[in-house]
PDB file of C-alpha atoms in Angstrom:
ATOM      1  CA  UNK A   1    -171.955   2.235 142.249  1.00 83.00           C
ATOM      2  CA  UNK A   2    -169.244   3.853 139.975  1.00 89.00           C
ATOM      3  CA  UNK A   3    -170.241   4.001 136.414  1.00 94.00           C
ATOM      4  CA  UNK A   4    -168.159   5.181 133.354  1.00 95.00           C
ATOM      5  CA  UNK A   5    -169.243   5.924 130.065  1.00 96.00           C
ATOM      6  CA  UNK A   6    -166.771   5.063 126.571  1.00 95.00           C
ATOM      7  CA  UNK A   7    -168.484   6.223 123.769  1.00 93.00           C
ATOM      8  CA  UNK A   8    -167.496   8.408 120.978  1.00 89.00           C
ATOM      9  CA  UNK A   9    -170.962   9.588 119.762  1.00 88.00           C
ATOM     10  CA  UNK A  10    -171.533  12.213 122.309  1.00 89.00           C
ATOM     11  CA  UNK A  11    -174.839  12.539 121.955  1.00 89.00           C
ATOM     12  CA  UNK A  12    -175.331   9.398 122.410  1.00 89.00           C
ATOM     13  CA  UNK A  13    -173.074   9.274 125.501  1.00 92.00           C
ATOM     14  CA  UNK A  14    -175.163  11.903 126.925  1.00 93.00           C
ATOM     15  CA  UNK A  15    -178.610   9.962 126.366  1.00 92.00           C
ATOM     16  CA  UNK A  16    -177.307   6.888 128.512  1.00 94.00           C
ATOM     17  CA  UNK A  17    -176.128   9.287 130.579  1.00 95.00           C
ATOM     18  CA  UNK A  18    -179.646  10.623 131.184  1.00 94.00           C
ATOM     19  CA  UNK A  19    -181.355   7.171 130.899  1.00 94.00           C
ATOM     20  CA  UNK A  20    -178.860   5.866 134.032  1.00 95.00           C
ATOM     21  CA  UNK A  21    -179.802   9.400 135.554  1.00 94.00           C
ATOM     22  CA  UNK A  22    -183.483   8.268 135.681  1.00 93.00           C
ATOM     23  CA  UNK A  23    -182.234   4.778 137.192  1.00 93.00           C
ATOM     24  CA  UNK A  24    -180.553   6.980 140.102  1.00 92.00           C
ATOM     25  CA  UNK A  25    -177.258   5.927 138.857  1.00 92.00           C
ATOM     26  CA  UNK A  26    -174.936   8.679 138.429  1.00 91.00           C
ATOM     27  CA  UNK A  27    -172.115   8.267 135.800  1.00 94.00           C
ATOM     28  CA  UNK A  28    -168.757   9.164 137.188  1.00 92.00           C
ATOM     29  CA  UNK A  29    -167.284  10.071 133.600  1.00 94.00           C
ATOM     30  CA  UNK A  30    -167.801  10.172 129.935  1.00 96.00           C
ATOM     31  CA  UNK A  31    -164.930   9.545 127.682  1.00 95.00           C
ATOM     32  CA  UNK A  32    -164.979   9.275 123.602  1.00 92.00           C
ATOM     33  CA  UNK A  33    -161.526   7.525 122.612  1.00 91.00           C
ATOM     34  CA  UNK A  34    -159.285   4.845 123.066  1.00 91.00           C
ATOM     35  CA  UNK A  35    -156.517   7.369 123.745  1.00 92.00           C
ATOM     36  CA  UNK A  36    -158.429   9.491 126.187  1.00 94.00           C
ATOM     37  CA  UNK A  37    -159.670   5.921 127.943  1.00 94.00           C
ATOM     38  CA  UNK A  38    -156.298   4.514 128.217  1.00 94.00           C
ATOM     39  CA  UNK A  39    -154.827   7.600 130.069  1.00 94.00           C
ATOM     40  CA  UNK A  40    -158.302   7.977 132.213  1.00 95.00           C
ATOM     41  CA  UNK A  41    -157.882   4.370 133.411  1.00 94.00           C
ATOM     42  CA  UNK A  42    -154.150   4.447 133.886  1.00 93.00           C
ATOM     43  CA  UNK A  43    -154.428   7.354 136.427  1.00 94.00           C
ATOM     44  CA  UNK A  44    -157.520   6.451 138.242  1.00 93.00           C
ATOM     45  CA  UNK A  45    -159.774   4.097 140.364  1.00 92.00           C
ATOM     46  CA  UNK A  46    -161.592   1.476 137.718  1.00 91.00           C
ATOM     47  CA  UNK A  47    -164.931   1.621 138.053  1.00 92.00           C
ATOM     48  CA  UNK A  48    -167.418  -0.979 139.499  1.00 90.00           C
ATOM     49  CA  UNK A  49    -169.335  -0.872 135.951  1.00 92.00           C
ATOM     50  CA  UNK A  50    -168.174   0.046 132.252  1.00 92.00           C
ATOM     51  CA  UNK A  51    -170.575   0.972 129.348  1.00 93.00           C
ATOM     52  CA  UNK A  52    -168.096   0.390 126.318  1.00 90.00           C
ATOM     53  CA  UNK A  53    -169.156   0.959 122.443  1.00 87.00           C
ATOM     54  CA  UNK A  54    -166.884  -1.216 120.369  1.00 81.00           C
ATOM     55  CA  UNK A  55    -166.181   1.226 117.341  1.00 80.00           C
ATOM     56  CA  UNK A  56    -164.438   4.339 118.947  1.00 84.00           C
ATOM     57  CA  UNK A  57    -163.155   7.303 117.075  1.00 81.00           C
ATOM     58  CA  UNK A  58    -159.283   6.482 117.180  1.00 83.00           C
ATOM     59  CA  UNK A  59    -160.000   2.296 116.946  1.00 79.00           C
ATOM     60  CA  UNK A  60    -161.829  -0.791 118.784  1.00 78.00           C
ATOM     61  CA  UNK A  61    -162.345  -0.222 122.196  1.00 81.00           C
ATOM     62  CA  UNK A  62    -160.484  -4.116 122.782  1.00 77.00           C
ATOM     63  CA  UNK A  63    -157.505  -1.871 122.435  1.00 81.00           C
ATOM     64  CA  UNK A  64    -158.007  -0.738 125.761  1.00 86.00           C
ATOM     65  CA  UNK A  65    -157.753  -4.209 126.922  1.00 81.00           C
ATOM     66  CA  UNK A  66    -154.928  -4.948 125.554  1.00 79.00           C
ATOM     67  CA  UNK A  67    -152.749  -2.477 127.554  1.00 84.00           C
ATOM     68  CA  UNK A  68    -154.737  -2.206 130.643  1.00 86.00           C
ATOM     69  CA  UNK A  69    -156.067  -4.901 133.033  1.00 83.00           C
ATOM     70  CA  UNK A  70    -159.389  -3.780 133.545  1.00 84.00           C
ATOM     71  CA  UNK A  71    -161.466  -4.289 136.785  1.00 82.00           C
ATOM     72  CA  UNK A  72    -164.328  -3.428 135.738  1.00 86.00           C
ATOM     73  CA  UNK A  73    -167.172  -5.491 134.656  1.00 85.00           C
ATOM     74  CA  UNK A  74    -168.446  -4.463 130.756  1.00 85.00           C
ATOM     75  CA  UNK A  75    -171.711  -3.930 129.333  1.00 87.00           C
ATOM     76  CA  UNK A  76    -170.945  -3.482 125.537  1.00 82.00           C
ATOM     77  CA  UNK A  77    -172.941  -1.004 123.538  1.00 83.00           C
ATOM     78  CA  UNK A  78    -173.220  -2.174 120.033  1.00 75.00           C
ATOM     79  CA  UNK A  79    -175.044  -2.080 116.777  1.00 69.00           C
ATOM     80  CA  UNK A  80    -173.112  -5.821 115.510  1.00 60.00           C
ATOM     81  CA  UNK A  81    -175.376  -8.487 114.448  1.00 51.00           C
ATOM     82  CA  UNK A  82    -176.721 -11.033 116.326  1.00 48.00           C
ATOM     83  CA  UNK A  83    -174.323 -14.282 115.456  1.00 40.00           C
ATOM     84  CA  UNK A  84    -171.704 -12.082 117.375  1.00 50.00           C
ATOM     85  CA  UNK A  85    -173.679 -11.074 120.378  1.00 53.00           C
ATOM     86  CA  UNK A  86    -172.938 -14.440 122.262  1.00 49.00           C
ATOM     87  CA  UNK A  87    -169.414 -13.247 122.077  1.00 49.00           C
ATOM     88  CA  UNK A  88    -170.227 -10.533 125.035  1.00 54.00           C
ATOM     89  CA  UNK A  89    -171.859 -13.617 126.997  1.00 50.00           C
ATOM     90  CA  UNK A  90    -168.561 -13.713 128.756  1.00 44.00           C
ATOM     91  CA  UNK A  91    -168.541 -13.942 132.827  1.00 42.00           C
ATOM     92  CA  UNK A  92    -169.468 -10.225 133.892  1.00 46.00           C
ATOM     93  CA  UNK A  93    -169.581  -9.063 130.186  1.00 58.00           C
ATOM     94  CA  UNK A  94    -173.319  -8.175 128.738  1.00 68.00           C
ATOM     95  CA  UNK A  95    -174.397  -6.168 125.398  1.00 72.00           C
ATOM     96  CA  UNK A  96    -176.905  -3.920 124.491  1.00 79.00           C
ATOM     97  CA  UNK A  97    -178.072  -3.440 120.939  1.00 74.00           C
ATOM     98  CA  UNK A  98    -178.404   0.240 119.711  1.00 75.00           C
ATOM     99  CA  UNK A  99    -180.454   2.214 120.027  1.00 77.00           C
ATOM    100  CA  UNK A 100    -180.707   1.535 123.481  1.00 84.00           C
ATOM    101  CA  UNK A 101    -183.563   0.598 125.237  1.00 82.00           C
ATOM    102  CA  UNK A 102    -185.048   1.848 128.630  1.00 87.00           C
ATOM    103  CA  UNK A 103    -186.238  -1.300 129.401  1.00 86.00           C
ATOM    104  CA  UNK A 104    -183.419  -3.819 128.358  1.00 85.00           C
ATOM    105  CA  UNK A 105    -181.045  -0.966 130.031  1.00 90.00           C
ATOM    106  CA  UNK A 106    -182.677  -1.380 133.140  1.00 90.00           C
ATOM    107  CA  UNK A 107    -182.200  -5.114 133.049  1.00 86.00           C
ATOM    108  CA  UNK A 108    -179.126  -5.359 132.303  1.00 86.00           C
ATOM    109  CA  UNK A 109    -178.190  -3.024 135.211  1.00 90.00           C
ATOM    110  CA  UNK A 110    -180.367  -5.171 137.635  1.00 88.00           C
ATOM    111  CA  UNK A 111    -178.429  -8.217 136.416  1.00 83.00           C
ATOM    112  CA  UNK A 112    -175.106  -6.440 137.147  1.00 84.00           C
ATOM    113  CA  UNK A 113    -176.366  -5.654 140.497  1.00 84.00           C
ATOM    114  CA  UNK A 114    -177.695  -8.955 141.529  1.00 80.00           C
ATOM    115  CA  UNK A 115    -174.690 -10.864 140.013  1.00 72.00           C
ATOM    116  CA  UNK A 116    -172.158  -8.130 141.080  1.00 67.00           C
ATOM    117  CA  UNK A 117    -168.581  -9.751 140.380  1.00 58.00           C
ATOM    118  CA  UNK A 118    -165.669  -8.955 142.155  1.00 56.00           C
ATOM    119  CA  UNK A 119    -162.954  -7.222 140.293  1.00 53.00           C
ATOM    120  CA  UNK A 120    -160.887 -10.369 139.942  1.00 46.00           C
ATOM    121  CA  UNK A 121    -163.450 -11.968 138.052  1.00 48.00           C
ATOM    122  CA  UNK A 122    -163.734  -9.974 134.955  1.00 51.00           C
ATOM    123  CA  UNK A 123    -161.759 -11.026 132.410  1.00 53.00           C
ATOM    124  CA  UNK A 124    -162.381 -10.346 128.709  1.00 57.00           C
ATOM    125  CA  UNK A 125    -161.360 -13.114 126.039  1.00 57.00           C
ATOM    126  CA  UNK A 126    -160.339 -10.867 123.211  1.00 59.00           C
ATOM    127  CA  UNK A 127    -159.632 -13.633 120.743  1.00 60.00           C
ATOM    128  CA  UNK A 128    -163.125 -14.929 121.259  1.00 57.00           C
ATOM    129  CA  UNK A 129    -164.318 -11.668 120.561  1.00 60.00           C
ATOM    130  CA  UNK A 130    -162.526 -10.857 117.215  1.00 59.00           C
ATOM    131  CA  UNK A 131    -163.578 -14.041 115.734  1.00 57.00           C
ATOM    132  CA  UNK A 132    -167.277 -13.790 116.424  1.00 53.00           C
ATOM    133  CA  UNK A 133    -167.142 -10.402 115.148  1.00 56.00           C
ATOM    134  CA  UNK A 134    -165.140 -11.528 112.055  1.00 53.00           C
ATOM    135  CA  UNK A 135    -167.134 -14.483 109.903  1.00 52.00           C
ATOM    136  CA  UNK A 136    -163.623 -16.208 108.230  1.00 48.00           C
ATOM    137  CA  UNK A 137    -165.688 -17.751 105.880  1.00 48.00           C
ATOM    138  CA  UNK A 138    -166.188 -14.204 104.075  1.00 51.00           C
ATOM    139  CA  UNK A 139    -163.516 -12.630 105.157  1.00 56.00           C
ATOM    140  CA  UNK A 140    -160.756 -11.977 102.385  1.00 74.00           C
ATOM    141  CA  UNK A 141    -157.280 -10.748 103.676  1.00 85.00           C
ATOM    142  CA  UNK A 142    -154.670  -8.703 102.732  1.00 88.00           C
ATOM    143  CA  UNK A 143    -152.077 -10.461  99.916  1.00 91.00           C
ATOM    144  CA  UNK A 144    -150.309  -7.288  98.518  1.00 93.00           C
ATOM    145  CA  UNK A 145    -149.705  -3.574  99.602  1.00 94.00           C
ATOM    146  CA  UNK A 146    -148.871  -0.668  96.850  1.00 92.00           C
ATOM    147  CA  UNK A 147    -147.258   1.611  98.103  1.00 91.00           C
ATOM    148  CA  UNK A 148    -146.005   5.128  96.132  1.00 88.00           C
ATOM    149  CA  UNK A 149    -142.320   5.743  96.315  1.00 87.00           C
ATOM    150  CA  UNK A 150    -141.599   9.123  94.441  1.00 87.00           C
ATOM    151  CA  UNK A 151    -143.005   8.502  90.916  1.00 90.00           C
ATOM    152  CA  UNK A 152    -143.184   4.726  91.477  1.00 90.00           C
ATOM    153  CA  UNK A 153    -145.955   2.265  92.842  1.00 92.00           C
ATOM    154  CA  UNK A 154    -144.187  -0.731  94.658  1.00 92.00           C
ATOM    155  CA  UNK A 155    -146.063  -3.680  94.924  1.00 94.00           C
ATOM    156  CA  UNK A 156    -145.064  -5.661  98.438  1.00 95.00           C
ATOM    157  CA  UNK A 157    -146.015  -8.928  99.190  1.00 95.00           C
ATOM    158  CA  UNK A 158    -147.949  -9.683 102.441  1.00 95.00           C
ATOM    159  CA  UNK A 159    -145.658 -12.499 103.387  1.00 95.00           C
ATOM    160  CA  UNK A 160    -142.588  -9.858 102.958  1.00 96.00           C
ATOM    161  CA  UNK A 161    -143.561  -7.855 105.709  1.00 97.00           C
ATOM    162  CA  UNK A 162    -142.101  -8.185 109.341  1.00 97.00           C
ATOM    163  CA  UNK A 163    -144.080  -5.502 110.885  1.00 97.00           C
ATOM    164  CA  UNK A 164    -146.132  -2.746 110.976  1.00 97.00           C
ATOM    165  CA  UNK A 165    -145.750  -0.201 113.214  1.00 96.00           C
ATOM    166  CA  UNK A 166    -146.916   3.552 114.316  1.00 92.00           C
ATOM    167  CA  UNK A 167    -144.928   6.031 114.937  1.00 91.00           C
ATOM    168  CA  UNK A 168    -145.389   9.984 115.342  1.00 88.00           C
ATOM    169  CA  UNK A 169    -149.282   9.705 114.073  1.00 84.00           C
ATOM    170  CA  UNK A 170    -148.066   7.994 111.110  1.00 92.00           C
ATOM    171  CA  UNK A 171    -148.150   3.784 110.444  1.00 94.00           C
ATOM    172  CA  UNK A 172    -144.984   2.180 108.167  1.00 96.00           C
ATOM    173  CA  UNK A 173    -144.496  -1.389 107.673  1.00 96.00           C
ATOM    174  CA  UNK A 174    -140.722  -2.851 107.780  1.00 97.00           C
ATOM    175  CA  UNK A 175    -140.141  -5.169 105.015  1.00 96.00           C
ATOM    176  CA  UNK A 176    -137.740  -8.841 105.114  1.00 95.00           C
ATOM    177  CA  UNK A 177    -135.533  -6.500 102.723  1.00 94.00           C
ATOM    178  CA  UNK A 178    -134.931  -4.193 105.978  1.00 95.00           C
ATOM    179  CA  UNK A 179    -136.623  -1.509 104.285  1.00 95.00           C
ATOM    180  CA  UNK A 180    -139.555   0.930 105.676  1.00 95.00           C
ATOM    181  CA  UNK A 181    -141.911   2.225 104.039  1.00 95.00           C
ATOM    182  CA  UNK A 182    -144.822   4.802 105.021  1.00 94.00           C
ATOM    183  CA  UNK A 183    -148.392   3.879 104.704  1.00 92.00           C
ATOM    184  CA  UNK A 184    -151.857   5.358 104.604  1.00 85.00           C
ATOM    185  CA  UNK A 185    -154.669   4.745 106.784  1.00 83.00           C
ATOM    186  CA  UNK A 186    -154.200   3.880 110.893  1.00 83.00           C
ATOM    187  CA  UNK A 187    -152.531   0.353 112.380  1.00 86.00           C
ATOM    188  CA  UNK A 188    -156.329  -0.391 113.203  1.00 80.00           C
ATOM    189  CA  UNK A 189    -157.291  -0.225 109.814  1.00 80.00           C
ATOM    190  CA  UNK A 190    -154.602  -2.537 108.616  1.00 88.00           C
ATOM    191  CA  UNK A 191    -155.097  -5.024 111.660  1.00 84.00           C
ATOM    192  CA  UNK A 192    -158.898  -5.460 110.381  1.00 79.00           C
ATOM    193  CA  UNK A 193    -157.118  -6.459 106.751  1.00 86.00           C
ATOM    194  CA  UNK A 194    -154.508  -8.668 108.291  1.00 89.00           C
ATOM    195  CA  UNK A 195    -154.613 -12.416 108.511  1.00 88.00           C
ATOM    196  CA  UNK A 196    -154.904 -13.348 112.207  1.00 86.00           C
ATOM    197  CA  UNK A 197    -153.057 -16.667 111.931  1.00 87.00           C
ATOM    198  CA  UNK A 198    -150.360 -14.862 110.372  1.00 92.00           C
ATOM    199  CA  UNK A 199    -150.039 -11.195 112.073  1.00 93.00           C
ATOM    200  CA  UNK A 200    -150.608 -10.385 115.822  1.00 93.00           C
ATOM    201  CA  UNK A 201    -151.056  -6.815 117.534  1.00 90.00           C
ATOM    202  CA  UNK A 202    -148.197  -7.097 119.844  1.00 90.00           C
ATOM    203  CA  UNK A 203    -149.054  -3.759 121.437  1.00 87.00           C
ATOM    204  CA  UNK A 204    -150.596  -0.336 120.663  1.00 84.00           C
ATOM    205  CA  UNK A 205    -147.990   0.836 117.889  1.00 90.00           C
ATOM    206  CA  UNK A 206    -146.920  -3.188 116.721  1.00 94.00           C
ATOM    207  CA  UNK A 207    -148.408  -6.032 114.727  1.00 94.00           C
ATOM    208  CA  UNK A 208    -145.643  -8.319 113.645  1.00 96.00           C
ATOM    209  CA  UNK A 209    -145.680 -11.463 111.126  1.00 97.00           C
ATOM    210  CA  UNK A 210    -145.526 -14.784 113.228  1.00 95.00           C
ATOM    211  CA  UNK A 211    -142.723 -16.153 110.299  1.00 95.00           C
ATOM    212  CA  UNK A 212    -139.924 -13.032 111.553  1.00 97.00           C
ATOM    213  CA  UNK A 213    -139.971 -13.461 114.729  1.00 97.00           C
ATOM    214  CA  UNK A 214    -136.526 -14.216 115.988  1.00 96.00           C
ATOM    215  CA  UNK A 215    -136.578 -14.591 119.768  1.00 96.00           C
ATOM    216  CA  UNK A 216    -138.726 -14.374 122.155  1.00 96.00           C
ATOM    217  CA  UNK A 217    -137.750 -13.348 125.959  1.00 96.00           C
ATOM    218  CA  UNK A 218    -138.945 -12.840 128.945  1.00 93.00           C
ATOM    219  CA  UNK A 219    -139.193  -9.292 130.156  1.00 92.00           C
ATOM    220  CA  UNK A 220    -140.029  -7.523 133.226  1.00 88.00           C
ATOM    221  CA  UNK A 221    -143.524  -7.521 134.691  1.00 85.00           C
ATOM    222  CA  UNK A 222    -144.563 -10.801 133.217  1.00 87.00           C
ATOM    223  CA  UNK A 223    -144.144  -9.081 129.727  1.00 91.00           C
ATOM    224  CA  UNK A 224    -142.240 -10.514 126.600  1.00 95.00           C
ATOM    225  CA  UNK A 225    -139.485  -8.970 124.447  1.00 95.00           C
ATOM    226  CA  UNK A 226    -139.844  -9.832 120.633  1.00 96.00           C
ATOM    227  CA  UNK A 227    -137.071  -9.831 117.948  1.00 96.00           C
ATOM    228  CA  UNK A 228    -137.465  -9.857 114.731  1.00 96.00           C
ATOM    229  CA  UNK A 229    -135.099 -10.544 111.906  1.00 95.00           C
ATOM    230  CA  UNK A 230    -134.119  -7.146 110.481  1.00 95.00           C
ATOM    231  CA  UNK A 231    -136.512  -4.717 112.315  1.00 95.00           C
ATOM    232  CA  UNK A 232    -134.453  -3.018 115.295  1.00 92.00           C
ATOM    233  CA  UNK A 233    -134.930   0.297 115.999  1.00 90.00           C
ATOM    234  CA  UNK A 234    -137.916   0.360 118.948  1.00 92.00           C
ATOM    235  CA  UNK A 235    -138.471  -2.171 121.469  1.00 94.00           C
ATOM    236  CA  UNK A 236    -141.285  -4.534 120.545  1.00 95.00           C
ATOM    237  CA  UNK A 237    -142.521  -5.581 124.053  1.00 94.00           C
ATOM    238  CA  UNK A 238    -145.717  -7.765 124.759  1.00 91.00           C
ATOM    239  CA  UNK A 239    -148.091  -6.277 127.446  1.00 83.00           C
ATOM    240  CA  UNK A 240    -148.774  -8.441 130.292  1.00 82.00           C
ATOM    241  CA  UNK A 241    -152.517  -8.321 129.581  1.00 79.00           C
ATOM    242  CA  UNK A 242    -151.627  -9.893 125.893  1.00 85.00           C
ATOM    243  CA  UNK A 243    -149.222 -12.586 126.812  1.00 89.00           C
ATOM    244  CA  UNK A 244    -151.535 -15.479 127.384  1.00 86.00           C
ATOM    245  CA  UNK A 245    -153.334 -14.458 123.636  1.00 86.00           C
ATOM    246  CA  UNK A 246    -150.062 -14.397 121.920  1.00 91.00           C
ATOM    247  CA  UNK A 247    -149.032 -17.940 123.747  1.00 91.00           C
ATOM    248  CA  UNK A 248    -152.199 -19.231 122.262  1.00 87.00           C
ATOM    249  CA  UNK A 249    -151.453 -17.585 119.070  1.00 90.00           C
ATOM    250  CA  UNK A 250    -147.790 -18.681 118.591  1.00 91.00           C
ATOM    251  CA  UNK A 251    -149.031 -22.503 119.100  1.00 85.00           C
TER     252      UNK A 251
END
């Protein structure tokens, strides 16, 4: 059985590695970030099973599934409250609460061995998981953004933002006035503050506002190309793995 650990806390990754070793399971690789995981999965055969932390050092681990069609069973390792945990009972997905318990780990591994899925059976419904991780009743989304422009503070209503995007390790917005502004914080941080009814994470580098999508074009490899009202600096491509979620979102 090929096993991969994706965990940003290295002591926790080493502890899990030792616990699996006690079960005579050899870990193929330990990875610690979204970027590192994407690079590895793009260049290696996908393992049978991945132990995956939700919050990694450079974003949420769900971003991996948005970019790559992962052909592995998943066991999430999470400290989230129990109200969210039913999200992980999807097909071959399971969860373990941190701090990890040796007996619970053995039960999860035994269950995987007993019901080992074929790699084509593995599915991750990102929207279902996101909805259960965020209680919409308690959540308040961003209504405006304040940006420093020289010696001035400019206030931009969120409804004027065509898209958020990352470029050269910086994050920007593009507005309906065809202007770009540099932001603090990462794209992942902003995504958590945006109303998912209005904004969609089209790729690792773009979050788009539904009111500013001018055209949707079929693109190569079952992907979609988005044309916004005024932003035209870089192509906005919805990855093949995100197309289903995107179509559900626009409907």
